[in-house]
């Protein structure tokens, strides 16, 4: 539970493959209390995300105090969820849940640099709830839809950029622009992940009749 | 009444407290500009208003913009606009400050909006259930919620007609991503008409009181594009959770702790998809009709789209 924020940040829907590529973090102002955003490669900012997947493994990786890591798997990859003493409810959920189980996680993206200099993205949970398969499937479809919307907007923007001398009538897409400056991986990858994710649940929903 | 006469009336109303002028005089000036010189009405109003401002030795601020527009409640989406409304007083609330004469909720067929009437504006009292023509009210915004302020230039006219109040119903579909503090088993101030939620047994207005138990949920339902704040009252909470107020009280009594109720409810609802319908009040949606979205999600259409992109 939390108190009311002045403007509540939306929980973005993003698959693990894109989430883990969201290595660039930024603020919109110099104010110390200004919210942090992860830059999604499909061209949006995320201060908060909502993910649903299979909790496959939990481990207390803390040294002095409890620090729980959970692996939450979706059709495209794995979210790494970390909860310690400042997230007591989420930590308790990771401690008490017997994997595998479907878990819905609301949380904030966090980036950290490893010893070899690579940037990893993890999820700091605000809440972890155990849910059912229907909720997982709904999330996959919803996340596919939101991701496609971002990809579409990105590609529209990109198409308008082609002739550089054509003036400034092109739609502005601040975060698409930022994403193209910061990231290398082509946006079409995330569309392919969407297809893969949808195929994975379509198969389970509409089994072929056996003859 | 002719168009020119109506505008003349409006202008006359703004000045009648300040200078001795007849509606006919105002109308003459307006019709000269509009009918003879073919000046657009806006411009004619501006010109005539300026004339009387000068005559009265007033500034434009003293009498409002003089170009208030008649709008519907749902159209209020900008602060500091001078507007006219035809609305019904749905509810009057207790003013929290001496500077406020009346505060409450107005409604028209398109929605509801809060109003404040300043004490110093010395306007007649509005009555609950009354329908009024309110000219020259000014819009205000606070944290995304709009309201209107009745001020010393506002003209209030009681109307005989009855108007149907629309409840601004909205439908929200998404995941319940957060349950906020002040949810679960709460205590409200028992003082007549107060009903404030107590913090540590205290009402912010009436101090320490013997509270009355109630159930409610303040939650955030989010579709990945917008985050909506949703309030479930006692009935909606009981229906959503299957937990009655009596059961909640027993649960809290057994645990010697009221927070157990909120924890139980949060476990039950956070992370679940819902469709919620209900009236909106500012940024809140009051949950009237709630259904859990637990049917299969349709991936096929989206798959076709993704493959064709
Ligand atoms: Zn009270």
PDB file of C-alpha atoms in Angstrom, chain A residues 1-149:
ATOM      1  CA  UNK A   1       0.000   0.000   0.000  1.00  0.00           C
ATOM      2  CA  UNK A   2       1.145   3.531  -0.597  1.00  0.00           C
ATOM      3  CA  UNK A   3       0.035   7.079  -0.026  1.00  0.00           C
ATOM      4  CA  UNK A   4      -1.367   9.148  -2.862  1.00  0.00           C
ATOM      5  CA  UNK A   5       1.173  10.489  -5.298  1.00  0.00           C
ATOM      6  CA  UNK A   6       0.610  13.904  -6.767  1.00  0.00           C
ATOM      7  CA  UNK A   7       0.345  12.471 -10.235  1.00  0.00           C
ATOM      8  CA  UNK A   8       0.220   8.741 -10.190  1.00  0.00           C
ATOM      9  CA  UNK A   9       2.726   7.204 -12.583  1.00  0.00           C
ATOM     10  CA  UNK A  10       1.174   4.717 -14.988  1.00  0.00           C
ATOM     11  CA  UNK A  11       2.346   1.117 -14.793  1.00  0.00           C
ATOM     12  CA  UNK A  12       3.657   0.369 -18.296  1.00  0.00           C
ATOM     13  CA  UNK A  13       3.164  -3.027 -19.910  1.00  0.00           C
ATOM     14  CA  UNK A  14       6.419  -4.375 -21.213  1.00  0.00           C
ATOM     15  CA  UNK A  15       7.751  -7.859 -21.957  1.00  0.00           C
ATOM     16  CA  UNK A  16      10.918  -9.083 -20.245  1.00  0.00           C
ATOM     17  CA  UNK A  17      13.015  -8.898 -23.421  1.00  0.00           C
ATOM     18  CA  UNK A  18      12.304  -5.191 -23.828  1.00  0.00           C
ATOM     19  CA  UNK A  19      12.457  -4.484 -20.091  1.00  0.00           C
ATOM     20  CA  UNK A  20      15.930  -5.983 -19.835  1.00  0.00           C
ATOM     21  CA  UNK A  21      17.086  -3.855 -22.780  1.00  0.00           C
ATOM     22  CA  UNK A  22      15.875  -0.661 -21.051  1.00  0.00           C
ATOM     23  CA  UNK A  23      19.317   0.168 -19.679  1.00  0.00           C
ATOM     24  CA  UNK A  24      19.131   3.937 -20.028  1.00  0.00           C
ATOM     25  CA  UNK A  25      17.610   5.738 -17.037  1.00  0.00           C
ATOM     26  CA  UNK A  26      16.846   9.447 -16.838  1.00  0.00           C
ATOM     27  CA  UNK A  27      14.931  12.194 -15.039  1.00  0.00           C
ATOM     28  CA  UNK A  28      12.836  14.929 -16.589  1.00  0.00           C
ATOM     29  CA  UNK A  29      14.189  17.630 -14.266  1.00  0.00           C
ATOM     30  CA  UNK A  30      17.132  18.384 -11.987  1.00  0.00           C
ATOM     31  CA  UNK A  31      14.914  18.239  -8.912  1.00  0.00           C
ATOM     32  CA  UNK A  32      16.241  15.592  -6.555  1.00  0.00           C
ATOM     33  CA  UNK A  33      12.717  14.249  -5.977  1.00  0.00           C
ATOM     34  CA  UNK A  34      11.862  14.131  -9.672  1.00  0.00           C
ATOM     35  CA  UNK A  35      10.832  10.616 -10.701  1.00  0.00           C
ATOM     36  CA  UNK A  36      13.265   8.242 -12.411  1.00  0.00           C
ATOM     37  CA  UNK A  37      12.353   6.758 -15.759  1.00  0.00           C
ATOM     38  CA  UNK A  38      13.690   3.835 -17.694  1.00  0.00           C
ATOM     39  CA  UNK A  39      13.745   4.460 -21.433  1.00  0.00           C
ATOM     40  CA  UNK A  40      11.915   1.693 -23.278  1.00  0.00           C
ATOM     41  CA  UNK A  41      13.556   0.845 -26.633  1.00  0.00           C
ATOM     42  CA  UNK A  42      10.152   1.068 -28.359  1.00  0.00           C
ATOM     43  CA  UNK A  43      10.028   4.744 -27.406  1.00  0.00           C
ATOM     44  CA  UNK A  44       8.350   5.437 -24.101  1.00  0.00           C
ATOM     45  CA  UNK A  45       9.331   6.160 -20.541  1.00  0.00           C
ATOM     46  CA  UNK A  46       8.522   3.889 -17.622  1.00  0.00           C
ATOM     47  CA  UNK A  47       8.639   4.881 -13.983  1.00  0.00           C
ATOM     48  CA  UNK A  48       6.550   1.868 -13.036  1.00  0.00           C
ATOM     49  CA  UNK A  49       5.611  -1.418 -14.699  1.00  0.00           C
ATOM     50  CA  UNK A  50       3.055  -4.157 -14.163  1.00  0.00           C
ATOM     51  CA  UNK A  51       4.220  -7.635 -15.111  1.00  0.00           C
ATOM     52  CA  UNK A  52       2.679 -11.072 -14.795  1.00  0.00           C
ATOM     53  CA  UNK A  53       4.670 -14.243 -15.288  1.00  0.00           C
ATOM     54  CA  UNK A  54       5.729 -17.518 -13.756  1.00  0.00           C
ATOM     55  CA  UNK A  55       7.731 -17.234 -10.584  1.00  0.00           C
ATOM     56  CA  UNK A  56      10.187 -20.065 -11.214  1.00  0.00           C
ATOM     57  CA  UNK A  57      12.748 -19.585  -8.498  1.00  0.00           C
ATOM     58  CA  UNK A  58      13.275 -17.614  -5.305  1.00  0.00           C
ATOM     59  CA  UNK A  59      16.495 -17.233  -3.384  1.00  0.00           C
ATOM     60  CA  UNK A  60      17.682 -15.234  -0.404  1.00  0.00           C
ATOM     61  CA  UNK A  61      20.847 -13.654  -1.794  1.00  0.00           C
ATOM     62  CA  UNK A  62      21.350 -11.262   1.140  1.00  0.00           C
ATOM     63  CA  UNK A  63      24.497 -11.359   3.227  1.00  0.00           C
ATOM     64  CA  UNK A  64      23.649  -9.621   6.495  1.00  0.00           C
ATOM     65  CA  UNK A  65      19.929  -9.198   6.073  1.00  0.00           C
ATOM     66  CA  UNK A  66      17.372 -10.950   3.943  1.00  0.00           C
ATOM     67  CA  UNK A  67      17.442  -9.904   0.300  1.00  0.00           C
ATOM     68  CA  UNK A  68      15.217 -11.962  -1.922  1.00  0.00           C
ATOM     69  CA  UNK A  69      15.601 -12.497  -5.630  1.00  0.00           C
ATOM     70  CA  UNK A  70      12.769 -13.916  -7.665  1.00  0.00           C
ATOM     71  CA  UNK A  71      12.832 -14.952 -11.300  1.00  0.00           C
ATOM     72  CA  UNK A  72       9.580 -14.102 -13.062  1.00  0.00           C
ATOM     73  CA  UNK A  73       9.427 -15.599 -16.537  1.00  0.00           C
ATOM     74  CA  UNK A  74       7.267 -14.408 -19.432  1.00  0.00           C
ATOM     75  CA  UNK A  75       7.217 -15.772 -23.024  1.00  0.00           C
ATOM     76  CA  UNK A  76      10.158 -13.541 -24.005  1.00  0.00           C
ATOM     77  CA  UNK A  77      12.538 -13.735 -21.059  1.00  0.00           C
ATOM     78  CA  UNK A  78      13.042 -13.300 -17.319  1.00  0.00           C
ATOM     79  CA  UNK A  79      12.397 -10.411 -14.979  1.00  0.00           C
ATOM     80  CA  UNK A  80      14.739 -10.291 -11.986  1.00  0.00           C
ATOM     81  CA  UNK A  81      12.824  -9.084  -8.962  1.00  0.00           C
ATOM     82  CA  UNK A  82      14.741  -7.999  -5.847  1.00  0.00           C
ATOM     83  CA  UNK A  83      13.105  -7.272  -2.485  1.00  0.00           C
ATOM     84  CA  UNK A  84      14.789  -6.494   0.831  1.00  0.00           C
ATOM     85  CA  UNK A  85      13.942  -4.888   4.147  1.00  0.00           C
ATOM     86  CA  UNK A  86      12.452  -1.789   2.478  1.00  0.00           C
ATOM     87  CA  UNK A  87       9.956  -3.927   0.572  1.00  0.00           C
ATOM     88  CA  UNK A  88       8.796  -6.123   3.473  1.00  0.00           C
ATOM     89  CA  UNK A  89       5.521  -7.303   1.892  1.00  0.00           C
ATOM     90  CA  UNK A  90       7.172  -8.195  -1.397  1.00  0.00           C
ATOM     91  CA  UNK A  91      10.059  -9.891   0.399  1.00  0.00           C
ATOM     92  CA  UNK A  92       7.576 -11.915   2.446  1.00  0.00           C
ATOM     93  CA  UNK A  93       5.756 -12.923  -0.737  1.00  0.00           C
ATOM     94  CA  UNK A  94       9.004 -14.202  -2.253  1.00  0.00           C
ATOM     95  CA  UNK A  95       9.901 -15.978   0.984  1.00  0.00           C
ATOM     96  CA  UNK A  96       6.510 -17.629   1.363  1.00  0.00           C
ATOM     97  CA  UNK A  97       5.661 -18.596  -2.200  1.00  0.00           C
ATOM     98  CA  UNK A  98       6.483 -22.072  -3.401  1.00  0.00           C
ATOM     99  CA  UNK A  99       7.525 -21.870  -7.100  1.00  0.00           C
ATOM    100  CA  UNK A 100       6.295 -22.378  -9.689  1.00  0.00           C
ATOM    101  CA  UNK A 101       3.373 -19.975  -9.386  1.00  0.00           C
ATOM    102  CA  UNK A 102       1.890 -17.188 -11.494  1.00  0.00           C
ATOM    103  CA  UNK A 103       2.909 -13.873  -9.977  1.00  0.00           C
ATOM    104  CA  UNK A 104       1.724 -10.326 -10.707  1.00  0.00           C
ATOM    105  CA  UNK A 105       4.354  -7.741  -9.834  1.00  0.00           C
ATOM    106  CA  UNK A 106       3.932  -3.968  -9.664  1.00  0.00           C
ATOM    107  CA  UNK A 107       7.276  -2.281  -9.383  1.00  0.00           C
ATOM    108  CA  UNK A 108       9.917   0.129 -10.530  1.00  0.00           C
ATOM    109  CA  UNK A 109      12.721  -0.509 -12.990  1.00  0.00           C
ATOM    110  CA  UNK A 110      16.216  -0.172 -11.540  1.00  0.00           C
ATOM    111  CA  UNK A 111      19.499  -0.256 -13.436  1.00  0.00           C
ATOM    112  CA  UNK A 112      22.788  -1.376 -11.979  1.00  0.00           C
ATOM    113  CA  UNK A 113      26.238  -1.851 -13.399  1.00  0.00           C
ATOM    114  CA  UNK A 114      28.011  -5.153 -12.944  1.00  0.00           C
ATOM    115  CA  UNK A 115      31.757  -5.558 -12.350  1.00  0.00           C
ATOM    116  CA  UNK A 116      32.397  -6.077 -16.047  1.00  0.00           C
ATOM    117  CA  UNK A 117      30.619  -2.830 -16.910  1.00  0.00           C
ATOM    118  CA  UNK A 118      27.406  -4.201 -18.372  1.00  0.00           C
ATOM    119  CA  UNK A 119      24.184  -2.531 -17.253  1.00  0.00           C
ATOM    120  CA  UNK A 120      21.474  -4.804 -15.929  1.00  0.00           C
ATOM    121  CA  UNK A 121      17.858  -3.911 -15.351  1.00  0.00           C
ATOM    122  CA  UNK A 122      15.966  -5.321 -12.382  1.00  0.00           C
ATOM    123  CA  UNK A 123      12.547  -4.811 -10.896  1.00  0.00           C
ATOM    124  CA  UNK A 124      12.034  -3.385  -7.391  1.00  0.00           C
ATOM    125  CA  UNK A 125       8.592  -4.565  -6.397  1.00  0.00           C
ATOM    126  CA  UNK A 126       5.906  -2.484  -4.710  1.00  0.00           C
ATOM    127  CA  UNK A 127       3.668  -5.525  -4.529  1.00  0.00           C
ATOM    128  CA  UNK A 128       3.719  -9.175  -5.526  1.00  0.00           C
ATOM    129  CA  UNK A 129       0.471 -11.102  -5.802  1.00  0.00           C
ATOM    130  CA  UNK A 130      -0.138 -14.722  -6.681  1.00  0.00           C
ATOM    131  CA  UNK A 131      -2.621 -14.899  -9.564  1.00  0.00           C
ATOM    132  CA  UNK A 132      -4.127 -17.464 -11.921  1.00  0.00           C
ATOM    133  CA  UNK A 133      -3.404 -18.499 -15.477  1.00  0.00           C
ATOM    134  CA  UNK A 134      -6.238 -16.404 -16.928  1.00  0.00           C
ATOM    135  CA  UNK A 135      -4.683 -13.282 -15.440  1.00  0.00           C
ATOM    136  CA  UNK A 136      -1.303 -14.221 -16.928  1.00  0.00           C
ATOM    137  CA  UNK A 137      -2.868 -14.743 -20.361  1.00  0.00           C
ATOM    138  CA  UNK A 138      -4.728 -11.447 -20.149  1.00  0.00           C
ATOM    139  CA  UNK A 139      -1.481  -9.708 -19.283  1.00  0.00           C
ATOM    140  CA  UNK A 140       0.318 -11.269 -22.258  1.00  0.00           C
ATOM    141  CA  UNK A 141      -2.383 -10.079 -24.649  1.00  0.00           C
ATOM    142  CA  UNK A 142      -2.544  -6.634 -23.075  1.00  0.00           C
ATOM    143  CA  UNK A 143       1.240  -6.261 -23.076  1.00  0.00           C
ATOM    144  CA  UNK A 144       1.358  -7.404 -26.697  1.00  0.00           C
ATOM    145  CA  UNK A 145      -1.191  -4.721 -27.559  1.00  0.00           C
ATOM    146  CA  UNK A 146       0.626  -1.931 -25.718  1.00  0.00           C
ATOM    147  CA  UNK A 147       3.965  -2.988 -27.204  1.00  0.00           C
ATOM    148  CA  UNK A 148       2.552  -3.028 -30.735  1.00  0.00           C
ATOM    149  CA  UNK A 149       1.123   0.446 -30.168  1.00  0.00           C
TER     150      UNK A 149
END
